[in-house]
Coordinates of C-alpha atoms in Angstrom, one line a residue:
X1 CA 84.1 1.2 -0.1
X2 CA 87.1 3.4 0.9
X3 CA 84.7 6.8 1.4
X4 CA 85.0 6.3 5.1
X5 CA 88.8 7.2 6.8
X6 CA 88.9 4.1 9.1
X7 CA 88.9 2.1 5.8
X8 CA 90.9 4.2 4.7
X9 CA 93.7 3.7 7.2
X10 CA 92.9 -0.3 8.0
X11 CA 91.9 -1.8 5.0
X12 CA 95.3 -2.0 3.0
X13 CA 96.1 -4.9 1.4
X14 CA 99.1 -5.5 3.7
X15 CA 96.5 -5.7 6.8
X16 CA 93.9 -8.2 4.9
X17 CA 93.9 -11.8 4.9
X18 CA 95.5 -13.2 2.0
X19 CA 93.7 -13.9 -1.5
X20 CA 93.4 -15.1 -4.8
X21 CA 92.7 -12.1 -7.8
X22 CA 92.4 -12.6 -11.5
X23 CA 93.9 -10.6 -14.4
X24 CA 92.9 -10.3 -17.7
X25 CA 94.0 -8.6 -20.6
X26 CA 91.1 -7.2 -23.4
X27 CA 93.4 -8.1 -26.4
X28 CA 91.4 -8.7 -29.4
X29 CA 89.0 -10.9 -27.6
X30 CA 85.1 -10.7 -28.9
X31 CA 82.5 -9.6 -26.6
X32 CA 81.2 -13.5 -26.3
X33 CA 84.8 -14.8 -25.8
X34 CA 84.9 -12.3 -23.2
X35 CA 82.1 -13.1 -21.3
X36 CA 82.8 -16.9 -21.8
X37 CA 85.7 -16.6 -20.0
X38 CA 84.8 -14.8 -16.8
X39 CA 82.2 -17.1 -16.4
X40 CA 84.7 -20.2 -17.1
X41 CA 86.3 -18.7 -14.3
X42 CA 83.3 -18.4 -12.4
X43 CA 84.0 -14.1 -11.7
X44 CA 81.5 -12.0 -10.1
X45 CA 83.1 -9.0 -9.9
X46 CA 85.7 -7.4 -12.5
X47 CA 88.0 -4.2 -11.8
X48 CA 88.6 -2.1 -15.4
X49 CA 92.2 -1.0 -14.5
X50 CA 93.1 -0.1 -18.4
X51 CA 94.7 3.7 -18.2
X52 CA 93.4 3.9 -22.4
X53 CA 90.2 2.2 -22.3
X54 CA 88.2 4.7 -24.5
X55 CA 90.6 3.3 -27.3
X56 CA 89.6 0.1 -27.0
X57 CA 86.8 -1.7 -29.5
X58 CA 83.6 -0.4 -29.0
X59 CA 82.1 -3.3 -27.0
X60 CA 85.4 -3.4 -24.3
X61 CA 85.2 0.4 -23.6
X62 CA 83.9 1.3 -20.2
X63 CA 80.7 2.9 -20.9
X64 CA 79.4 -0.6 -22.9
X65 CA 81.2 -2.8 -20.4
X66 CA 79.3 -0.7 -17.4
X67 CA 76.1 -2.4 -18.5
X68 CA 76.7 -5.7 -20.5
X69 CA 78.8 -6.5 -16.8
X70 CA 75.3 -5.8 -15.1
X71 CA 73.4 -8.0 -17.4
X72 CA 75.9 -11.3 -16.9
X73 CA 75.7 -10.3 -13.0
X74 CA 79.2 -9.0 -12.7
X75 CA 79.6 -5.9 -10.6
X76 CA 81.7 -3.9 -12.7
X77 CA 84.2 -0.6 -11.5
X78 CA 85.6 1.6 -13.9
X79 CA 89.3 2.9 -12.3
X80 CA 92.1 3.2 -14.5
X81 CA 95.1 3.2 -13.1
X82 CA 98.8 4.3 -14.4
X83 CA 97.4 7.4 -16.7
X84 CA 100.5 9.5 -17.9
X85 CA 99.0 12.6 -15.7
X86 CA 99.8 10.2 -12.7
X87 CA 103.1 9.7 -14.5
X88 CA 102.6 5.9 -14.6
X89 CA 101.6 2.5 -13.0
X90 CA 104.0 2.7 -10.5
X91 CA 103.7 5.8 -9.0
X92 CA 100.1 5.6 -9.1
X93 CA 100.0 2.3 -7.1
X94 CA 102.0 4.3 -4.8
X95 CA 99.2 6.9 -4.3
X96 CA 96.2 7.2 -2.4
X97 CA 94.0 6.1 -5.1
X98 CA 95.9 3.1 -6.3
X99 CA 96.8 1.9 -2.8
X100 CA 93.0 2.3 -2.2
X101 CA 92.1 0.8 -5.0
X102 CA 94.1 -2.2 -4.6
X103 CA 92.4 -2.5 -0.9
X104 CA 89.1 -2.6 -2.6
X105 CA 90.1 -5.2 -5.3
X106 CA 91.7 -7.5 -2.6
X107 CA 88.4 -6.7 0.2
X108 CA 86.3 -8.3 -2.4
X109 CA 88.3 -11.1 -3.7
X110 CA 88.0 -12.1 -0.1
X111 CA 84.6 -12.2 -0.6
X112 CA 83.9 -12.7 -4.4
X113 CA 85.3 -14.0 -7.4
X114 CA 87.8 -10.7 -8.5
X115 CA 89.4 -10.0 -11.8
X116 CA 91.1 -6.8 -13.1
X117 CA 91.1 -6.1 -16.5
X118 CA 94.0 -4.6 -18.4
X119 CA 94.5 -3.9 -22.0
X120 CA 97.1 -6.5 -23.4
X121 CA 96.3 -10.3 -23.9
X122 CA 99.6 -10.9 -22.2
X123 CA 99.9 -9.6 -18.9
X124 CA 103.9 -9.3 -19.4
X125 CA 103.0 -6.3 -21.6
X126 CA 100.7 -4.9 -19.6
X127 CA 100.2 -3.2 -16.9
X128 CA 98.6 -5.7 -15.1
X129 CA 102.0 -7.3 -14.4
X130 CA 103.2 -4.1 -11.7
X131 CA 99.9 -4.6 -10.3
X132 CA 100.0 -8.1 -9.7
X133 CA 103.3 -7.6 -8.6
X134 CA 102.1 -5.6 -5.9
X135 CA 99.6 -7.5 -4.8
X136 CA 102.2 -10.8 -4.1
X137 CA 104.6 -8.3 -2.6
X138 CA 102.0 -7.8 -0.2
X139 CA 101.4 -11.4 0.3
X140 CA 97.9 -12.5 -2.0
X141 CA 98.0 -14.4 -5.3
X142 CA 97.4 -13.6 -8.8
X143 CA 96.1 -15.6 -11.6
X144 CA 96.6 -14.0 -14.8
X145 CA 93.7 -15.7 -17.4
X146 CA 94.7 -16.3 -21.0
X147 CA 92.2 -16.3 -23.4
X148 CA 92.5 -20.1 -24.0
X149 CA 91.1 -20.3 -20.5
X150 CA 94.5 -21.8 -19.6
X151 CA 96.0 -20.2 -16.3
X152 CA 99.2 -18.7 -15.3
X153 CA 100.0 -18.2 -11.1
X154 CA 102.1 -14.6 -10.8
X155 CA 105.6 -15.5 -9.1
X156 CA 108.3 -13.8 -9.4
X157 CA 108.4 -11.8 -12.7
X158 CA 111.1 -8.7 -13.4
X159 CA 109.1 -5.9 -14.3
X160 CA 109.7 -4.9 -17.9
X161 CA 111.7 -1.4 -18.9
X162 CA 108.6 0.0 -20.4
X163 CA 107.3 -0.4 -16.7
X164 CA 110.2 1.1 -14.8
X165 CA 111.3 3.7 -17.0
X166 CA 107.5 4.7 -17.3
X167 CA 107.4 7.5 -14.5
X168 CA 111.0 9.1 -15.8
X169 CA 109.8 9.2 -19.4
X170 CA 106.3 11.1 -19.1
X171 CA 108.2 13.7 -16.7
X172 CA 110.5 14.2 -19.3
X173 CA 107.7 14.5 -22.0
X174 CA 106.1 17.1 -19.6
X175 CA 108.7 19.1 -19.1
X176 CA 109.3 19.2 -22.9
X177 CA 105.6 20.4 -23.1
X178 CA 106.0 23.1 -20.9
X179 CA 109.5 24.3 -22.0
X180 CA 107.6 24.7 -26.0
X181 CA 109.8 21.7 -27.4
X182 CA 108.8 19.0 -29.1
X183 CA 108.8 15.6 -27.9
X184 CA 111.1 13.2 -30.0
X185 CA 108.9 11.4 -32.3

């Protein structure tokens, strides 16, 4: 969606209409219960935003997700977004990928029932919480799915230390790497 520079320039989620995204968080949650709720929540198309998702179980890692998505008719997009070579969520929202990103996720809730997918059942401890922050900063809404079904609107929410300190923390670990000492364990 973003290949083309026009897009790239006019379709941030600052400049779109306003929408309504889902989050939800992997957790422990079987394949089945999975599946059960996106289609509770009647979701067509689901964004994989987990920065670890090769160690999640076997049947929530990408490369199974790719094509059990296809057969429930979900259009699925593997992205993750806040890996520690980015040094975090929130510098990488601030990039060119995670702004674009975020343009494509809000583009097709306009169109389709969206949900991103983090790693944690609750979005507080995940990094789907500086994302959805994001998103109502820029004026859309967020509805962050529990795996009750039960949901939860994103207002106002104090990102948590683990969030904030994130970027500060994996440049200090790097420049321990490169100096030859060893990171506190």
């Amino acid at each position: 969606l973003m290949v083309r520079d026009w897009r790239r320039r006019h379709l941030h989620i600052e400049q779109q209409e306003p929408s309504i995204t889902y989050s939800l968080g992997c957790g422990s949650l079987s394949e089945r219960s999975f599946f059960e709720l996106l289609s509770l929540h009647s979701i067509h198309v689901l964004y994989d935003f987990r920065a670890s998702a090769e160690l999640a179980a076997p049947h929530l890692k990408p490369s199974h997700l790719e094509g059990a998505c296809k057969r429930h008719a979900i259009h699925y997009r593997f992205a993750p977004l806040g890996r520690d070579v980015a040094y975090g969520i929130l510098k990488h929202l601030r990039e060119d990928e995670g702004r674009n990103l975020l343009a494509e996720l809000v583009w097709w809730a306009r169109r389709k029932r969206t949900a991103f997918l983090g790693a944690e059942e609750d979005w507080r401890l995940d990094h789907r919480c500086a994302i959805a922050a994001r998103l109502v900063e820029a004026g859309h809404s967020v509805k962050h799915l529990a795996s009750d079904g039960s949901m939860t609107e994103h207002l106002e929410f104090q990102l948590p230390e683990f969030i904030l300190g994130e970027e500060a923390r994996l440049r200090t670990l790097e420049k321990q790497r490169q100096s030859g000492k060893r990171p506190p364990a």
